[in-house]
Coordinates of C-alpha atoms and ligand atoms in Angstrom, one line a residue:
X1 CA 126.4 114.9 135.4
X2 CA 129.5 113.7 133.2
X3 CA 129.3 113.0 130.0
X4 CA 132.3 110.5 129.4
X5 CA 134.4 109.7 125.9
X6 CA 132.3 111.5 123.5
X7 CA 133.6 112.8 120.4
X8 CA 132.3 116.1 120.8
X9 CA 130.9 118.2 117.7
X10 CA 132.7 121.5 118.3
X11 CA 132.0 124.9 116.3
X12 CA 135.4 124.3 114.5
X13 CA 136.7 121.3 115.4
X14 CA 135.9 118.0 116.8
X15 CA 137.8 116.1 119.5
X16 CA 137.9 113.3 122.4
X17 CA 136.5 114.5 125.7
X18 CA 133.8 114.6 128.5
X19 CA 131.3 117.4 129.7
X20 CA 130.2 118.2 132.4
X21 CA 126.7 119.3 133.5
X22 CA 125.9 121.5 136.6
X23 CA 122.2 122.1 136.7
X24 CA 120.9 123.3 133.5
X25 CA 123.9 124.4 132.3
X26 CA 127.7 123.1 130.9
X27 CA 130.2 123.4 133.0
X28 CA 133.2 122.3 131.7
X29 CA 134.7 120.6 128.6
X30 CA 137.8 118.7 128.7
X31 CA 139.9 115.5 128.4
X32 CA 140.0 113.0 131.3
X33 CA 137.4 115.0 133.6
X34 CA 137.6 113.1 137.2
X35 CA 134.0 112.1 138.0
X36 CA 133.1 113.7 141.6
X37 CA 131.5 111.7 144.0
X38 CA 128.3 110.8 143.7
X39 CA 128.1 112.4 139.8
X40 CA 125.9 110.8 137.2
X41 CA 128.6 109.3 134.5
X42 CA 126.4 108.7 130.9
X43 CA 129.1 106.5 129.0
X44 CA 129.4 107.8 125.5
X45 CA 131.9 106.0 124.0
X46 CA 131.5 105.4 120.2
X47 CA 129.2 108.5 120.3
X48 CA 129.6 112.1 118.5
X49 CA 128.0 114.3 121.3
X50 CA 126.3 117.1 118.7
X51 CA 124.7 120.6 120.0
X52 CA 120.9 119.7 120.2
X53 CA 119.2 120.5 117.2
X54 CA 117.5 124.2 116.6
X55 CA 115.0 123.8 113.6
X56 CA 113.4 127.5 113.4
X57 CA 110.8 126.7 110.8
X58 CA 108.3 125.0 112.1
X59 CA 104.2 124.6 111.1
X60 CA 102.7 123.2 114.5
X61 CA 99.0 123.4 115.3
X62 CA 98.5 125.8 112.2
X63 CA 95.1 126.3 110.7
X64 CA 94.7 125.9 106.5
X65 CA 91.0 126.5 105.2
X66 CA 88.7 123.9 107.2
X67 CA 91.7 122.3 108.6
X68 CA 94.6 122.0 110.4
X69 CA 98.1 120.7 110.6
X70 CA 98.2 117.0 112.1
X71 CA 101.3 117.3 114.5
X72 CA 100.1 120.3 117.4
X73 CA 102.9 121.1 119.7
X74 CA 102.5 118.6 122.2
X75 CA 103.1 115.5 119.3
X76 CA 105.3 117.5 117.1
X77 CA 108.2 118.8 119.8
X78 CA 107.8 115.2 121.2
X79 CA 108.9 113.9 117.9
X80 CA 111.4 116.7 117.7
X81 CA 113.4 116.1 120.9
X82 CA 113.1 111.8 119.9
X83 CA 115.0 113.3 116.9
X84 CA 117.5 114.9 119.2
X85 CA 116.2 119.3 118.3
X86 CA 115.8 120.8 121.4
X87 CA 114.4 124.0 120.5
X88 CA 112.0 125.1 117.9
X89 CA 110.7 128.4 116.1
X90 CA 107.1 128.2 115.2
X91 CA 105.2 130.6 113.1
X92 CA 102.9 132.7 114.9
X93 CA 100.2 133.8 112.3
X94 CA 97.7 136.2 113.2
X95 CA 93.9 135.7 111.6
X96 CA 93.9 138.0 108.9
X97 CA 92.9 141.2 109.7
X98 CA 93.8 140.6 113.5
X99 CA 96.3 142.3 115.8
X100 CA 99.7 140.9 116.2
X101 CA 99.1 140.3 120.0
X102 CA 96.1 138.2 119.3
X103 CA 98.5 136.1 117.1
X104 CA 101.2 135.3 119.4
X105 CA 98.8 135.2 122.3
X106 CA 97.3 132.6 120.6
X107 CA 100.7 130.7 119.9
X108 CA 101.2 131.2 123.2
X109 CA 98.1 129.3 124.5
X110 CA 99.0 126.5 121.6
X111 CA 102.6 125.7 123.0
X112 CA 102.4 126.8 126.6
X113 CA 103.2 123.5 128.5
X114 CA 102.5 121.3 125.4
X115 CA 106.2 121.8 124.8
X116 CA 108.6 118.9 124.5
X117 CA 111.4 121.5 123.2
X118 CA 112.4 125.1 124.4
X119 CA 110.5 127.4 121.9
X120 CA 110.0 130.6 120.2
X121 CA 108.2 132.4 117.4
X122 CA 108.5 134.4 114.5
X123 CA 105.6 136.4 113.7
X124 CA 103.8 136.5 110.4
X125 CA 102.8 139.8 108.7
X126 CA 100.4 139.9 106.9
X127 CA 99.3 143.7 106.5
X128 CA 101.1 147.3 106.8
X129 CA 99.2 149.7 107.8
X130 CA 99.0 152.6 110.4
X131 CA 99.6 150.4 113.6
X132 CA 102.0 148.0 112.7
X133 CA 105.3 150.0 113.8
X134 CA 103.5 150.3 117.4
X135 CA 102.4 146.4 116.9
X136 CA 106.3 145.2 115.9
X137 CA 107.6 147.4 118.7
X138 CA 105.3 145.6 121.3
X139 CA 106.7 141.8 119.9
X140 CA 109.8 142.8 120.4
X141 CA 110.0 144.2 124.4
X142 CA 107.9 140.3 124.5
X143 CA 111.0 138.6 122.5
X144 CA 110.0 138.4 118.8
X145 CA 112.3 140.1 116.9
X146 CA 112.2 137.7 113.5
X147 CA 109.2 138.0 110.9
X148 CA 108.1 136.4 108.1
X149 CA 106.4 137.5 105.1
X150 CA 105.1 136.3 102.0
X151 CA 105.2 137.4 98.4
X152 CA 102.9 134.8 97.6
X153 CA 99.5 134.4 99.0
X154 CA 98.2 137.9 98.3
X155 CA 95.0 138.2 99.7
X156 CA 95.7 135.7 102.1
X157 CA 98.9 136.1 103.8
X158 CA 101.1 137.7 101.1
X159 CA 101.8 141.6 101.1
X160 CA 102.5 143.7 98.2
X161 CA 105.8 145.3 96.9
X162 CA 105.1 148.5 98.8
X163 CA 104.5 146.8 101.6
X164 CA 107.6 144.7 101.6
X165 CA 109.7 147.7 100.9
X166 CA 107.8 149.3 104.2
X167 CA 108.3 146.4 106.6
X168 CA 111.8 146.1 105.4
X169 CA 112.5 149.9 106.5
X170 CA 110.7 149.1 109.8
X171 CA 113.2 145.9 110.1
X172 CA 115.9 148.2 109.8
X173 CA 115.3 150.6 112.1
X174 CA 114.4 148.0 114.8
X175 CA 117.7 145.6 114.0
X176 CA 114.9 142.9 113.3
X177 CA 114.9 140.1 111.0
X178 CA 112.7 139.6 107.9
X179 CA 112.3 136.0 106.7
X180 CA 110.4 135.7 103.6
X181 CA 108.5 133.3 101.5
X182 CA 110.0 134.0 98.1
X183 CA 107.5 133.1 94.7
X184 CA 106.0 135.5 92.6
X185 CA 102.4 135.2 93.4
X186 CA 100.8 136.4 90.4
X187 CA 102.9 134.1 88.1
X188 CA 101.7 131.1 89.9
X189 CA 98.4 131.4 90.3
X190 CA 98.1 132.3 87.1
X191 CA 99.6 128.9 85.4
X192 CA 97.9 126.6 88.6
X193 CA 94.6 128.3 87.1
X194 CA 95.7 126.8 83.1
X195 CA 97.3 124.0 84.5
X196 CA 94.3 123.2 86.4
X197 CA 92.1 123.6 83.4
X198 CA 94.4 121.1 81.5
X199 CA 94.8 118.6 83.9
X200 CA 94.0 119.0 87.1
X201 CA 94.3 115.4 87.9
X202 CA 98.0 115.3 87.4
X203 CA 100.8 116.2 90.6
X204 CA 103.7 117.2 88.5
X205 CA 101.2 119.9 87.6
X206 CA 102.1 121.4 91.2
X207 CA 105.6 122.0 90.4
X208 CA 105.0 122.8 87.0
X209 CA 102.6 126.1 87.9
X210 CA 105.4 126.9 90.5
X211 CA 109.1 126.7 88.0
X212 CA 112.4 127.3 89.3
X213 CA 111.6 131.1 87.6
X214 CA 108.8 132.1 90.3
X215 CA 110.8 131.5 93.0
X216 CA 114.4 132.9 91.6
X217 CA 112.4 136.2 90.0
X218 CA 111.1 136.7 94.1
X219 CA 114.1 135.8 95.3
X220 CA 116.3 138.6 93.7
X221 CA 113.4 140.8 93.5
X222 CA 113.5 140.6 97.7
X223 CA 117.1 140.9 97.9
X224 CA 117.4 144.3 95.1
X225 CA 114.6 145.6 98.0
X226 CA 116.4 144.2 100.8
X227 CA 119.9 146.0 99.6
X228 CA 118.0 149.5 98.7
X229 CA 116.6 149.5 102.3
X230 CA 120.0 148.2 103.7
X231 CA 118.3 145.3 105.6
X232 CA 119.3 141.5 106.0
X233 CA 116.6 139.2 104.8
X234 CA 116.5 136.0 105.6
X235 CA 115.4 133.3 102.5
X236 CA 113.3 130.4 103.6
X237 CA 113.3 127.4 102.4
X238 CA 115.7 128.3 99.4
X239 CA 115.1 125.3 96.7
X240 CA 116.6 126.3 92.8
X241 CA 120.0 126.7 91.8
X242 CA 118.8 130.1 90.7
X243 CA 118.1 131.4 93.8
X244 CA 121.1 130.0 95.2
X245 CA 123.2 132.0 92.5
X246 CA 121.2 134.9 93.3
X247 CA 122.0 134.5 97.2
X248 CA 125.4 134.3 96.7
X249 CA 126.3 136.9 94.4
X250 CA 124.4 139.1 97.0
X251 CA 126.8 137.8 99.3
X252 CA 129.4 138.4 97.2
X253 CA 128.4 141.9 97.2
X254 CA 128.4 142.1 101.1
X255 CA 124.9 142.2 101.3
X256 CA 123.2 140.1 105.0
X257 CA 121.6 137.8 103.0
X258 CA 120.5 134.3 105.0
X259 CA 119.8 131.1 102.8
X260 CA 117.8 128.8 104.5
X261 CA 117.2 125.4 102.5
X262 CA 115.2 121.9 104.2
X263 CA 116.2 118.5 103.9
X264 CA 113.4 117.4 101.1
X265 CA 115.0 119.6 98.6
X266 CA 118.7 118.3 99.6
X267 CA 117.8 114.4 99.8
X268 CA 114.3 114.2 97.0
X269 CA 113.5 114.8 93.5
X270 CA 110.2 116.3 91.7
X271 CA 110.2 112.6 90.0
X272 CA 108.0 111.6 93.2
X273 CA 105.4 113.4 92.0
X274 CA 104.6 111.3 88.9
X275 CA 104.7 108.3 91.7
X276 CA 101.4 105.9 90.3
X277 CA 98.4 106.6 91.6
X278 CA 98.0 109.5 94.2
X279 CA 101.4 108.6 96.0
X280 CA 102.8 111.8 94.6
X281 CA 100.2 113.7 96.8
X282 CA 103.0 113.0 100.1
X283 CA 105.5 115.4 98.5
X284 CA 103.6 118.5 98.0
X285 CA 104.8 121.2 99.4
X286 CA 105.4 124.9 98.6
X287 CA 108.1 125.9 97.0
X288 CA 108.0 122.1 94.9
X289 CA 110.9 119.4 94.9
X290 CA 113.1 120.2 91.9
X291 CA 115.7 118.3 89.4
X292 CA 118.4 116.4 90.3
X293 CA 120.6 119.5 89.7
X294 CA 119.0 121.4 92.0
X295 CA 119.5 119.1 94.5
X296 CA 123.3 118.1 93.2
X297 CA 123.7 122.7 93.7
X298 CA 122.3 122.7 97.2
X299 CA 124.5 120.7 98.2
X300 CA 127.1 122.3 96.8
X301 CA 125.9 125.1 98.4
X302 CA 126.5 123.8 101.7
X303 CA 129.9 123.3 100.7
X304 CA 131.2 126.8 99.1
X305 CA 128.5 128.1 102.4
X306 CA 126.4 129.9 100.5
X307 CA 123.5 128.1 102.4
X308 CA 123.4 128.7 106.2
X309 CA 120.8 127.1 107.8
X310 CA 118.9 123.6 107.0
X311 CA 115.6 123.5 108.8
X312 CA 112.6 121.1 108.0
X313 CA 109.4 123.2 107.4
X314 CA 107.9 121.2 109.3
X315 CA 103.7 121.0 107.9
X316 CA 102.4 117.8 108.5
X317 CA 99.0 116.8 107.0
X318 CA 97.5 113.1 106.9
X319 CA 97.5 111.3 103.7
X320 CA 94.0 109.8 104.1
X321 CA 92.1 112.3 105.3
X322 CA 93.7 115.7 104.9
X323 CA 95.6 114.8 101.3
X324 CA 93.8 113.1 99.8
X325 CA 91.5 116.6 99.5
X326 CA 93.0 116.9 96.4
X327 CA 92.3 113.6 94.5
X328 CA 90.8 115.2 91.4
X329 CA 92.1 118.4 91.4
X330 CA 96.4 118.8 92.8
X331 CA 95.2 122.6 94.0
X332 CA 93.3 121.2 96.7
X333 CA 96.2 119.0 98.1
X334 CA 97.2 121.0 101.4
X335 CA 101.0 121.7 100.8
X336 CA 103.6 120.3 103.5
X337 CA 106.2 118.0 104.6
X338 CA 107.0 116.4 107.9
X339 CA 110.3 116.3 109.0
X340 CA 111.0 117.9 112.4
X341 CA 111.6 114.2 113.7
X342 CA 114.4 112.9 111.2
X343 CA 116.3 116.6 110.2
X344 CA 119.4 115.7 112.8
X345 CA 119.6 111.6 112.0
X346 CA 119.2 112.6 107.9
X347 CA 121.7 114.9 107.5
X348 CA 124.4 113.7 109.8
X349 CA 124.7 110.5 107.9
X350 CA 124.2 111.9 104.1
X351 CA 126.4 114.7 105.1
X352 CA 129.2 112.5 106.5
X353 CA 128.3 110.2 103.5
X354 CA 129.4 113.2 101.2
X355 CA 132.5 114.2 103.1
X356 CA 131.1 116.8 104.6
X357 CA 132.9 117.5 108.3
X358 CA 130.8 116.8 111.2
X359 CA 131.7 120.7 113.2
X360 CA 129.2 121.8 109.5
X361 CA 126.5 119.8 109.9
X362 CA 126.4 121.2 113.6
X363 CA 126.3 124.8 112.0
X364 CA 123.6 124.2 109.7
X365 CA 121.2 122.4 112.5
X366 CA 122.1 124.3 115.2
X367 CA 124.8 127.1 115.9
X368 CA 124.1 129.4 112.6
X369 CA 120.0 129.2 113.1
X370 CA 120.5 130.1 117.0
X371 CA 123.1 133.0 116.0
X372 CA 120.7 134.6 113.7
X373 CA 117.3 134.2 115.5
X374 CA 119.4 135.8 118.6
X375 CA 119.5 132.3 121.1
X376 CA 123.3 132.1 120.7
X377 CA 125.2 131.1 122.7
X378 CA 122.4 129.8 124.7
X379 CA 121.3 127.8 121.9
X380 CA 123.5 126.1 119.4
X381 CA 126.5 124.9 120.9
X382 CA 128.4 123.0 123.0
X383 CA 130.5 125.6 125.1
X384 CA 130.8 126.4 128.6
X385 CA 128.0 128.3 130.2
X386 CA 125.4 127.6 127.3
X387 CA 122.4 125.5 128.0
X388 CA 122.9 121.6 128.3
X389 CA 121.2 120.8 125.3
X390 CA 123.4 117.2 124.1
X391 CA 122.8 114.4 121.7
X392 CA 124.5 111.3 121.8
X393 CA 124.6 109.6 118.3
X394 CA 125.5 106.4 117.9
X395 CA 127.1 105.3 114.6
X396 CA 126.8 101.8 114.9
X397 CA 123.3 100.4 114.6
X398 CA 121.8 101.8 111.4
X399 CA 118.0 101.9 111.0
X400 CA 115.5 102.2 108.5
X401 CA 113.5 105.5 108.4
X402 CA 109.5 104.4 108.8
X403 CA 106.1 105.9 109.3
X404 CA 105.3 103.0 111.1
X405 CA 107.9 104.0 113.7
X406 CA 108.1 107.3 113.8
X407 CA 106.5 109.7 116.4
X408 CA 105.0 112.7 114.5
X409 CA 101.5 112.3 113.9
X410 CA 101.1 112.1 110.2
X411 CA 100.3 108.8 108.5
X412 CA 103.5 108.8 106.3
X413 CA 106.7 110.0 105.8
X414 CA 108.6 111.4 102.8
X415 CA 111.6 109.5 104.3
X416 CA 110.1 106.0 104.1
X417 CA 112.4 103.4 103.8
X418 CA 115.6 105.4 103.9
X419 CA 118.5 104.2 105.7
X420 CA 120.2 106.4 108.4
X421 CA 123.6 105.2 110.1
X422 CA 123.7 108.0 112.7
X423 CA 121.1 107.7 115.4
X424 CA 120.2 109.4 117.9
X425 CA 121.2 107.7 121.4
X426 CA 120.5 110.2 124.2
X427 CA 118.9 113.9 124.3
X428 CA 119.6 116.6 126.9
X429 CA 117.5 119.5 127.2
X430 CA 119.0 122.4 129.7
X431 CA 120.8 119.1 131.3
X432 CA 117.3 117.0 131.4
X433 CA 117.9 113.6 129.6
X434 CA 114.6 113.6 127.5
X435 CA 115.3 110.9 125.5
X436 CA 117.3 107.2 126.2
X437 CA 118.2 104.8 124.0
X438 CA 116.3 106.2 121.4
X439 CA 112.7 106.7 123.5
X440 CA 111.3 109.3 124.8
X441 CA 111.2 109.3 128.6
X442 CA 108.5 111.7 130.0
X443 CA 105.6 112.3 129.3
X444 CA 105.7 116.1 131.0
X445 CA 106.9 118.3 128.7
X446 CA 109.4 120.7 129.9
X447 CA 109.7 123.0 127.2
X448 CA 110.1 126.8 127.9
X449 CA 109.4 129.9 125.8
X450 CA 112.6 131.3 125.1
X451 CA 112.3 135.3 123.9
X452 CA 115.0 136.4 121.4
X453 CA 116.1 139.6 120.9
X454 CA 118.0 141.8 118.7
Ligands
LIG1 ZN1 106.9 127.3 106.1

């Protein structure tokens, strides 16, 4: 297959050209390729031809007191690959108490050919004890070599200092990755407990029990660990100025810090939660939206590359039904966003909107995520010899970003009504055109597990 007059979406640069596809794979980049006989030509003109999208934090199918997210794999990575990402990384999470194995078996039998996108996991950690060395050494000879844990959420999901400190040793003598949830959970469960006495009608009293202080004070707190035990860490879903100071004088320092931020806290503002009525219910998620200087940082952020990845956190829950929970009291709102479906279309057109080169935006959706989850160069680019994962955007037919016609099965969007001028065209995955003209073709999906490594 021949891709014809793209402009293609390098690492560094961007320039004119074709590709060519042999089997699941790119063959050849190049100006002026001559079409073989009998090749498949897709005519691109007008199009950038971007590296398919790798969004590595995703919620799919994941349980949450009496009930569970609304997209599952097979809806979620359908809206994914419509939105031109072609792999994603889910969370495996392990009932607490339970093995590792019975977690990511269990992701396993959640994905396993339900799979619209190429896939792989993180796994949670929710304990450190005796067996979790043994446990961590199994996931990775079965290609999970990123984790995840939480400093909030104790007694859930969360873990302790001592236990951070210990699974942070065991990262570094593995050459695994740590990602971690970073909000001191004592602080805020303390002020959601007077906030809720107060008022616990009111939304804005979500973001006020969780202040840009709880997440910077667990932020820099992870990293002081993180550079005593001389391990990278890996910052999910980075959201305050703070925090972003904090990552990059750790940088600075030479410390292996990632900064991972999402596209709600680059493009909305905590003002949506004192939306009339219960509106302000669609935007709660954990860490909060911030100020309009947050936002106005991360972005600058992206600039001076202090952040490196921009992924969606992906936790869809219906607004009637599953939301609205939390009516009288904001602690019962289940916290969570979708985005997996609008993450590419979003940020190529505010990003080009704010000057930002086009080879950056690839980066942050798709070449920096693969390189540090260990799919690179598989994943991530477009290069000879890595997987045929393509999307043709089109920058000449704007649309309007709706619930109503949107794929992910949730009942809303935080995105409504917001006007995107890059869209996606055409999606290859491993040389398979998945999507065309902006629909999704099959109904099969051909999805496979991918195992990373170290
Ligand atoms: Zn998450």
């Amino acid at each position: 297959m021949l891709i014809k007059n793209a402009l293609i979406i390098g690492e560094k640069e961007s320039f004119e050209g074709d590709i060519r596809i042999e089997g699941e794979r790119i063959h050849e980049i190049g100006p002026a390729l001559h079409a073989k006989e009998g090749e498949k030509l897709i005519h691109a003109e007008g199009c950038l031809a971007v590296p398919g999208g790798v969004d590595v934090h995703t919620h799919f199918d994941m349980p949450c007191g009496e009930i569970r997210t609304s997209d599952d794999f097979y809806t979620g990575t359908r809206a994914a690959i419509a939105g031109g990402t072609t792999t994603i990384m889910d969370f495996s999470e392990p009932a607490k108490g339970a093995s590792l194995q019975s977690g990511l078996d269990c992701w396993h039998e959640k994905a396993g050919g339900r799979s619209f996108c190429d896939y792989g996991f993180h796994m949670t950690l929710s304990r450190c004890d005796e067996q979790i060395e043994q446990e961590i050494v199994s996931m990775i000879a079965q290609g999970v070599t990123t984790f995840k844990a939480y400093t909030a959420y104790k007694g859930d999901l969360g873990v302790d200092d001592r236990e951070l400190y210990r699974l942070l040793k065991l990262m570094k003598k593995y050459g695994t990755l740590l990602m971690v949830h970073c909000e001191n959970g004592d602080i805020l469960e303390e002020r959601r407990k007077e906030l809720g006495k107060e008022a616990p009608e009111k939304i804005i009293n979500h973001a006020l029990s969780r202040p840009n202080e709880v997440e910077h004070e667990a932020v820099s707190r992870v990293i002081d660990m993180a550079s005593l035990v001389g391990a990278p860490v890996y910052i999910v879903h980075t959201s305050t100025r703070q925090a972003l100071d904090e990552i990059r004088r750790a940088k600075q320092r030479g410390m292996s810090v990632f900064c991972e931020t999402c596209p709600q806290y680059l493009l909305l503002t905590e003002k949506r939660y004192s939306l009339p009525g219960f509106e302000g219910a669609k935007y709660v998620c954990s860490p909060p939206l911030r100020t309009e200087e947050d936002r106005r940082r991360l972005w600058q952020g992206i600039r001076e590359d202090v952040v490196d990845t921009i992924s969606t956190d992906h936790c869809s829950f219906l607004f009637y039904g599953q939301k609205s929970q939390g009516r009288e009291d904001f602690r019962k709102i289940p916290n969570g966003l979708p985005g997996v479906e609008h993450r590419l279309e979003l940020l190529y057109s505010c990003g080009a909107a704010s000057g930002l080169d086009y080879t950056k935006i690839a980066r942050l959706t798709a070449g920096s995520p693969a390189r540090i989850m260990g799919l690179y160069p598989k994943k991530g680019v477009i290069a000879p010899g890595s997987d045929a994962d393509i999307v043709l955007l089109t920058r000449d037919c704007p649309k309007m970003i709706t619930a109503a016609s949107q794929m992910q099965a949730v009942d809303y969007t935080p995105y409504e009504g917001m006007e995107v001028s890059h869209c996606v065209r055409d999606v290859f995955l491993r040389g398979h055109q998945a999507v065309r003209a902006g629909k999704v073709l099959t109904k099969v999906p051909k999805g496979r597990y991918l195992p990373h490594r170290v």
